[in-house]
Amino acid sequence: MTKEKNQSQETESGTRAGDDNAEVRDQRLTYDDYAAIDDGLRYELADGRLELMSPGPSSIHQLVSFEMQRTIFETCHMDYIVFYSPIDLILSAHEVRQPDLLMIHRSRMDIIRMRGIEGAPDLVVEILSPSTLRRDKLDKLRTYARYGIPEYWVVEPKVGTLEQYVLQGERYELHNVYEEEEPVSSPTVLCISFTMKGIMDNIPSIRD
């Protein structure tokens, strides 16, 4: 077999392999695919794969979310827009998340669009539930860092703690863990001022 023929076959083989890889890449869903789904369920789009968000959040999850949104709004509404779920955070054509809370400085309102938020907000908050533990503490930790979100909070409603992660380079570092009466502050969102005790004291007792 001649060298030229060998090269020709290798080129054809390489082209076929490249086509296969391109086909695999093209099979990832996009935001348009995600937005076209109308089955009554809630999803996120993680690197082109649908992730089901059902069952719905628990009552304590919703109460904590509301209290945090209300409390943050009191001190930050002049400088920041505060959104709460459901809101599409469109980080790329293949990455669409629905954080529980997010904050955007009013100087960056250009990333707020009719269909959702297109770009990295200044701060994102996820409130844990048993069904989202791994997703929030591992998968989203990596995802939000990859897309350059400066600060990420993970709130554990059962014990009333807040884990604060701050972006250092391309990864998050655990900056602090807040509980009880320790004042929550932020190195990136300076208007933040509350305590987790203040949040949790406003949550009524919920029966199992």
PDB file of C-alpha atoms in Angstrom:
ATOM      1  CA  MET A   1       0.000   0.000   0.000  1.00  0.00           C
ATOM      2  CA  THR A   2       1.476   3.399  -0.966  1.00  0.00           C
ATOM      3  CA  LYS A   3       2.139   6.153   1.495  1.00  0.00           C
ATOM      4  CA  GLU A   4      -0.290   8.414  -0.370  1.00  0.00           C
ATOM      5  CA  LYS A   5      -3.071   5.806  -0.080  1.00  0.00           C
ATOM      6  CA  ASN A   6      -2.324   5.330   3.609  1.00  0.00           C
ATOM      7  CA  GLN A   7      -2.573   9.071   4.203  1.00  0.00           C
ATOM      8  CA  SER A   8      -5.833   9.195   2.247  1.00  0.00           C
ATOM      9  CA  GLN A   9      -7.402   6.445   4.363  1.00  0.00           C
ATOM     10  CA  GLU A  10      -6.132   8.026   7.591  1.00  0.00           C
ATOM     11  CA  THR A  11      -7.631  11.350   6.513  1.00  0.00           C
ATOM     12  CA  GLU A  12     -10.957   9.723   5.711  1.00  0.00           C
ATOM     13  CA  SER A  13     -10.928   7.878   9.026  1.00  0.00           C
ATOM     14  CA  GLY A  14     -10.039  11.051  10.885  1.00  0.00           C
ATOM     15  CA  THR A  15     -12.845  12.903   9.139  1.00  0.00           C
ATOM     16  CA  ARG A  16     -15.336  10.235  10.059  1.00  0.00           C
ATOM     17  CA  ALA A  17     -14.202  10.305  13.689  1.00  0.00           C
ATOM     18  CA  GLY A  18     -14.446  14.076  13.704  1.00  0.00           C
ATOM     19  CA  ASP A  19     -17.928  13.881  12.244  1.00  0.00           C
ATOM     20  CA  ASP A  20     -18.955  11.410  14.941  1.00  0.00           C
ATOM     21  CA  ASN A  21     -17.647  13.718  17.641  1.00  0.00           C
ATOM     22  CA  ALA A  22     -19.415  16.662  16.058  1.00  0.00           C
ATOM     23  CA  GLU A  23     -22.624  14.649  15.997  1.00  0.00           C
ATOM     24  CA  VAL A  24     -22.253  13.833  19.693  1.00  0.00           C
ATOM     25  CA  ARG A  25     -21.678  17.510  20.451  1.00  0.00           C
ATOM     26  CA  ASP A  26     -24.680  18.509  18.364  1.00  0.00           C
ATOM     27  CA  GLN A  27     -26.878  16.130  20.340  1.00  0.00           C
ATOM     28  CA  ARG A  28     -26.561  18.390  23.377  1.00  0.00           C
ATOM     29  CA  LEU A  29     -29.725  20.366  23.921  1.00  0.00           C
ATOM     30  CA  THR A  30     -29.696  24.141  23.590  1.00  0.00           C
ATOM     31  CA  TYR A  31     -31.660  26.840  25.351  1.00  0.00           C
ATOM     32  CA  ASP A  32     -34.181  26.813  22.484  1.00  0.00           C
ATOM     33  CA  ASP A  33     -34.758  23.065  22.969  1.00  0.00           C
ATOM     34  CA  TYR A  34     -35.129  23.612  26.702  1.00  0.00           C
ATOM     35  CA  ALA A  35     -37.550  26.524  26.268  1.00  0.00           C
ATOM     36  CA  ALA A  36     -39.729  24.477  23.895  1.00  0.00           C
ATOM     37  CA  ILE A  37     -40.470  21.810  26.535  1.00  0.00           C
ATOM     38  CA  ASP A  38     -44.007  22.145  27.867  1.00  0.00           C
ATOM     39  CA  ASP A  39     -44.774  19.110  30.038  1.00  0.00           C
ATOM     40  CA  GLY A  40     -45.571  20.850  33.329  1.00  0.00           C
ATOM     41  CA  LEU A  41     -42.239  19.879  34.924  1.00  0.00           C
ATOM     42  CA  ARG A  42     -39.265  22.053  35.845  1.00  0.00           C
ATOM     43  CA  TYR A  43     -35.797  21.382  34.469  1.00  0.00           C
ATOM     44  CA  GLU A  44     -32.314  22.804  34.387  1.00  0.00           C
ATOM     45  CA  LEU A  45     -29.974  22.426  31.432  1.00  0.00           C
ATOM     46  CA  ALA A  46     -26.541  21.181  32.521  1.00  0.00           C
ATOM     47  CA  ASP A  47     -23.998  21.069  29.696  1.00  0.00           C
ATOM     48  CA  GLY A  48     -26.785  20.274  27.253  1.00  0.00           C
ATOM     49  CA  ARG A  49     -28.476  17.621  29.421  1.00  0.00           C
ATOM     50  CA  LEU A  50     -31.884  18.034  31.005  1.00  0.00           C
ATOM     51  CA  GLU A  51     -31.966  17.664  34.796  1.00  0.00           C
ATOM     52  CA  LEU A  52     -35.391  17.257  36.388  1.00  0.00           C
ATOM     53  CA  MET A  53     -36.035  19.568  39.338  1.00  0.00           C
ATOM     54  CA  SER A  54     -39.126  17.771  40.685  1.00  0.00           C
ATOM     55  CA  PRO A  55     -40.430  17.295  43.318  1.00  0.00           C
ATOM     56  CA  GLY A  56     -41.241  20.885  44.161  1.00  0.00           C
ATOM     57  CA  PRO A  57     -39.432  22.697  46.992  1.00  0.00           C
ATOM     58  CA  SER A  58     -40.568  22.002  50.554  1.00  0.00           C
ATOM     59  CA  SER A  59     -42.543  24.568  52.531  1.00  0.00           C
ATOM     60  CA  ILE A  60     -39.558  25.426  54.758  1.00  0.00           C
ATOM     61  CA  HIS A  61     -37.426  25.882  51.640  1.00  0.00           C
ATOM     62  CA  GLN A  62     -39.932  28.399  50.293  1.00  0.00           C
ATOM     63  CA  LEU A  63     -40.243  30.229  53.603  1.00  0.00           C
ATOM     64  CA  VAL A  64     -36.463  30.595  53.958  1.00  0.00           C
ATOM     65  CA  SER A  65     -36.221  31.763  50.345  1.00  0.00           C
ATOM     66  CA  PHE A  66     -38.885  34.421  50.932  1.00  0.00           C
ATOM     67  CA  GLU A  67     -37.316  35.656  54.169  1.00  0.00           C
ATOM     68  CA  MET A  68     -33.880  35.923  52.574  1.00  0.00           C
ATOM     69  CA  GLN A  69     -35.244  37.762  49.567  1.00  0.00           C
ATOM     70  CA  ARG A  70     -37.217  40.170  51.776  1.00  0.00           C
ATOM     71  CA  THR A  71     -34.286  40.793  54.133  1.00  0.00           C
ATOM     72  CA  ILE A  72     -31.725  41.324  51.363  1.00  0.00           C
ATOM     73  CA  PHE A  73     -34.112  43.638  49.530  1.00  0.00           C
ATOM     74  CA  GLU A  74     -34.394  45.904  52.584  1.00  0.00           C
ATOM     75  CA  THR A  75     -30.699  46.834  52.565  1.00  0.00           C
ATOM     76  CA  CYS A  76     -29.770  46.299  48.916  1.00  0.00           C
ATOM     77  CA  HIS A  77     -32.680  47.382  46.707  1.00  0.00           C
ATOM     78  CA  MET A  78     -31.135  50.761  45.889  1.00  0.00           C
ATOM     79  CA  ASP A  79     -28.078  49.106  44.349  1.00  0.00           C
ATOM     80  CA  TYR A  80     -29.214  45.618  43.324  1.00  0.00           C
ATOM     81  CA  ILE A  81     -32.059  43.791  41.614  1.00  0.00           C
ATOM     82  CA  VAL A  82     -33.025  40.622  43.519  1.00  0.00           C
ATOM     83  CA  PHE A  83     -34.605  37.728  41.614  1.00  0.00           C
ATOM     84  CA  TYR A  84     -36.052  34.524  43.007  1.00  0.00           C
ATOM     85  CA  SER A  85     -36.900  31.158  41.448  1.00  0.00           C
ATOM     86  CA  PRO A  86     -38.203  30.340  38.959  1.00  0.00           C
ATOM     87  CA  ILE A  87     -35.963  32.491  36.757  1.00  0.00           C
ATOM     88  CA  ASP A  88     -33.790  31.171  33.929  1.00  0.00           C
ATOM     89  CA  LEU A  89     -30.110  31.946  34.423  1.00  0.00           C
ATOM     90  CA  ILE A  90     -28.760  31.456  30.899  1.00  0.00           C
ATOM     91  CA  LEU A  91     -24.999  31.040  31.238  1.00  0.00           C
ATOM     92  CA  SER A  92     -24.525  29.641  27.724  1.00  0.00           C
ATOM     93  CA  ALA A  93     -26.551  28.000  24.967  1.00  0.00           C
ATOM     94  CA  HIS A  94     -26.082  24.667  26.787  1.00  0.00           C
ATOM     95  CA  GLU A  95     -26.144  25.806  30.435  1.00  0.00           C
ATOM     96  CA  VAL A  96     -29.390  27.086  31.977  1.00  0.00           C
ATOM     97  CA  ARG A  97     -29.853  27.083  35.751  1.00  0.00           C
ATOM     98  CA  GLN A  98     -32.629  28.181  38.102  1.00  0.00           C
ATOM     99  CA  PRO A  99     -31.024  29.373  41.349  1.00  0.00           C
ATOM    100  CA  ASP A 100     -33.234  30.096  44.336  1.00  0.00           C
ATOM    101  CA  LEU A 101     -32.035  33.700  44.556  1.00  0.00           C
ATOM    102  CA  LEU A 102     -29.680  35.876  42.550  1.00  0.00           C
ATOM    103  CA  MET A 103     -28.528  39.476  42.689  1.00  0.00           C
ATOM    104  CA  ILE A 104     -27.529  41.826  39.871  1.00  0.00           C
ATOM    105  CA  HIS A 105     -26.047  45.261  40.383  1.00  0.00           C
ATOM    106  CA  ARG A 106     -28.109  47.998  38.757  1.00  0.00           C
ATOM    107  CA  SER A 107     -25.081  49.036  36.697  1.00  0.00           C
ATOM    108  CA  ARG A 108     -25.257  45.625  34.974  1.00  0.00           C
ATOM    109  CA  MET A 109     -28.948  45.539  34.103  1.00  0.00           C
ATOM    110  CA  ASP A 110     -28.067  44.882  30.463  1.00  0.00           C
ATOM    111  CA  ILE A 111     -27.860  41.137  31.306  1.00  0.00           C
ATOM    112  CA  ILE A 112     -31.535  41.153  32.320  1.00  0.00           C
ATOM    113  CA  ARG A 113     -33.633  40.123  29.322  1.00  0.00           C
ATOM    114  CA  MET A 114     -37.274  39.183  28.802  1.00  0.00           C
ATOM    115  CA  ARG A 115     -36.491  35.458  28.741  1.00  0.00           C
ATOM    116  CA  GLY A 116     -34.233  35.501  31.799  1.00  0.00           C
ATOM    117  CA  ILE A 117     -30.747  36.488  32.927  1.00  0.00           C
ATOM    118  CA  GLU A 118     -28.116  36.203  30.198  1.00  0.00           C
ATOM    119  CA  GLY A 119     -24.740  36.254  31.890  1.00  0.00           C
ATOM    120  CA  ALA A 120     -23.156  35.957  35.308  1.00  0.00           C
ATOM    121  CA  PRO A 121     -24.999  37.664  38.190  1.00  0.00           C
ATOM    122  CA  ASP A 122     -23.092  39.159  41.111  1.00  0.00           C
ATOM    123  CA  LEU A 123     -24.304  36.622  43.668  1.00  0.00           C
ATOM    124  CA  VAL A 124     -26.242  33.354  43.525  1.00  0.00           C
ATOM    125  CA  VAL A 125     -27.992  31.565  46.412  1.00  0.00           C
ATOM    126  CA  GLU A 126     -29.098  27.926  46.532  1.00  0.00           C
ATOM    127  CA  ILE A 127     -31.215  26.610  49.415  1.00  0.00           C
ATOM    128  CA  LEU A 128     -30.572  22.933  50.075  1.00  0.00           C
ATOM    129  CA  SER A 129     -33.156  20.193  50.009  1.00  0.00           C
ATOM    130  CA  PRO A 130     -32.511  16.423  50.142  1.00  0.00           C
ATOM    131  CA  SER A 131     -33.073  16.043  46.401  1.00  0.00           C
ATOM    132  CA  THR A 132     -30.649  18.858  45.468  1.00  0.00           C
ATOM    133  CA  LEU A 133     -27.806  18.280  47.946  1.00  0.00           C
ATOM    134  CA  ARG A 134     -25.284  16.860  45.461  1.00  0.00           C
ATOM    135  CA  ARG A 135     -26.347  19.188  42.662  1.00  0.00           C
ATOM    136  CA  ASP A 136     -26.007  22.333  44.784  1.00  0.00           C
ATOM    137  CA  LYS A 137     -22.822  21.463  46.694  1.00  0.00           C
ATOM    138  CA  LEU A 138     -20.853  19.810  43.898  1.00  0.00           C
ATOM    139  CA  ASP A 139     -22.231  20.308  40.393  1.00  0.00           C
ATOM    140  CA  LYS A 140     -23.338  23.921  40.755  1.00  0.00           C
ATOM    141  CA  LEU A 141     -20.224  24.831  42.729  1.00  0.00           C
ATOM    142  CA  ARG A 142     -18.173  23.916  39.665  1.00  0.00           C
ATOM    143  CA  THR A 143     -20.627  25.378  37.156  1.00  0.00           C
ATOM    144  CA  TYR A 144     -21.035  28.768  38.798  1.00  0.00           C
ATOM    145  CA  ALA A 145     -17.264  29.078  39.206  1.00  0.00           C
ATOM    146  CA  ARG A 146     -16.694  28.142  35.568  1.00  0.00           C
ATOM    147  CA  TYR A 147     -18.960  30.965  34.418  1.00  0.00           C
ATOM    148  CA  GLY A 148     -17.337  33.535  36.693  1.00  0.00           C
ATOM    149  CA  ILE A 149     -20.046  34.262  39.263  1.00  0.00           C
ATOM    150  CA  PRO A 150     -18.151  36.164  41.995  1.00  0.00           C
ATOM    151  CA  GLU A 151     -19.999  34.766  45.005  1.00  0.00           C
ATOM    152  CA  TYR A 152     -22.096  31.679  45.775  1.00  0.00           C
ATOM    153  CA  TRP A 153     -24.076  30.891  48.923  1.00  0.00           C
ATOM    154  CA  VAL A 154     -25.393  27.492  49.993  1.00  0.00           C
ATOM    155  CA  VAL A 155     -28.052  27.695  52.705  1.00  0.00           C
ATOM    156  CA  GLU A 156     -28.992  24.715  54.892  1.00  0.00           C
ATOM    157  CA  PRO A 157     -32.526  25.502  56.115  1.00  0.00           C
ATOM    158  CA  LYS A 158     -32.754  22.629  58.589  1.00  0.00           C
ATOM    159  CA  VAL A 159     -29.940  23.966  60.766  1.00  0.00           C
ATOM    160  CA  GLY A 160     -29.960  27.603  59.668  1.00  0.00           C
ATOM    161  CA  THR A 161     -26.427  27.881  58.280  1.00  0.00           C
ATOM    162  CA  LEU A 162     -25.018  29.714  55.286  1.00  0.00           C
ATOM    163  CA  GLU A 163     -21.841  28.597  53.490  1.00  0.00           C
ATOM    164  CA  GLN A 164     -20.252  31.498  51.628  1.00  0.00           C
ATOM    165  CA  TYR A 165     -18.011  30.763  48.637  1.00  0.00           C
ATOM    166  CA  VAL A 166     -15.994  33.497  46.942  1.00  0.00           C
ATOM    167  CA  LEU A 167     -14.386  33.112  43.527  1.00  0.00           C
ATOM    168  CA  GLN A 168     -10.606  33.011  43.621  1.00  0.00           C
ATOM    169  CA  GLY A 169      -9.256  32.732  40.104  1.00  0.00           C
ATOM    170  CA  GLU A 170     -11.198  29.908  38.473  1.00  0.00           C
ATOM    171  CA  ARG A 171     -12.500  28.190  41.590  1.00  0.00           C
ATOM    172  CA  TYR A 172     -14.458  28.942  44.734  1.00  0.00           C
ATOM    173  CA  GLU A 173     -12.881  29.114  48.156  1.00  0.00           C
ATOM    174  CA  LEU A 174     -14.991  28.689  51.289  1.00  0.00           C
ATOM    175  CA  HIS A 175     -14.923  32.205  52.742  1.00  0.00           C
ATOM    176  CA  ASN A 176     -17.086  31.697  55.840  1.00  0.00           C
ATOM    177  CA  VAL A 177     -19.856  29.649  57.427  1.00  0.00           C
ATOM    178  CA  TYR A 178     -22.500  31.757  59.173  1.00  0.00           C
ATOM    179  CA  GLU A 179     -24.905  30.636  61.854  1.00  0.00           C
ATOM    180  CA  GLU A 180     -26.983  32.069  64.682  1.00  0.00           C
ATOM    181  CA  GLU A 181     -26.210  35.743  65.435  1.00  0.00           C
ATOM    182  CA  GLU A 182     -22.987  36.100  63.452  1.00  0.00           C
ATOM    183  CA  PRO A 183     -23.558  39.012  61.020  1.00  0.00           C
ATOM    184  CA  VAL A 184     -23.559  37.912  57.392  1.00  0.00           C
ATOM    185  CA  SER A 185     -21.457  40.212  55.206  1.00  0.00           C
ATOM    186  CA  SER A 186     -20.047  39.979  51.714  1.00  0.00           C
ATOM    187  CA  PRO A 187     -16.710  41.048  50.202  1.00  0.00           C
ATOM    188  CA  THR A 188     -18.430  41.587  46.836  1.00  0.00           C
ATOM    189  CA  VAL A 189     -21.958  42.788  47.760  1.00  0.00           C
ATOM    190  CA  LEU A 190     -21.345  45.421  50.427  1.00  0.00           C
ATOM    191  CA  CYS A 191     -24.998  46.138  51.254  1.00  0.00           C
ATOM    192  CA  ILE A 192     -25.523  42.638  52.705  1.00  0.00           C
ATOM    193  CA  SER A 193     -26.368  42.809  56.428  1.00  0.00           C
ATOM    194  CA  PHE A 194     -28.397  40.194  58.319  1.00  0.00           C
ATOM    195  CA  THR A 195     -28.064  37.152  60.570  1.00  0.00           C
ATOM    196  CA  MET A 196     -29.257  33.615  59.985  1.00  0.00           C
ATOM    197  CA  LYS A 197     -30.975  33.768  63.390  1.00  0.00           C
ATOM    198  CA  GLY A 198     -32.958  36.728  62.117  1.00  0.00           C
ATOM    199  CA  ILE A 199     -33.996  34.677  59.085  1.00  0.00           C
ATOM    200  CA  MET A 200     -34.820  31.488  60.972  1.00  0.00           C
ATOM    201  CA  ASP A 201     -36.721  33.257  63.790  1.00  0.00           C
ATOM    202  CA  ASN A 202     -39.315  34.259  61.193  1.00  0.00           C
ATOM    203  CA  ILE A 203     -39.853  30.669  60.010  1.00  0.00           C
ATOM    204  CA  PRO A 204     -42.854  29.017  61.721  1.00  0.00           C
ATOM    205  CA  SER A 205     -42.657  25.437  62.988  1.00  0.00           C
ATOM    206  CA  ILE A 206     -43.631  23.022  60.224  1.00  0.00           C
ATOM    207  CA  ARG A 207     -44.914  19.512  60.903  1.00  0.00           C
ATOM    208  CA  ASP A 208     -43.329  16.620  59.000  1.00  0.00           C
TER     209      ASP A 208
END
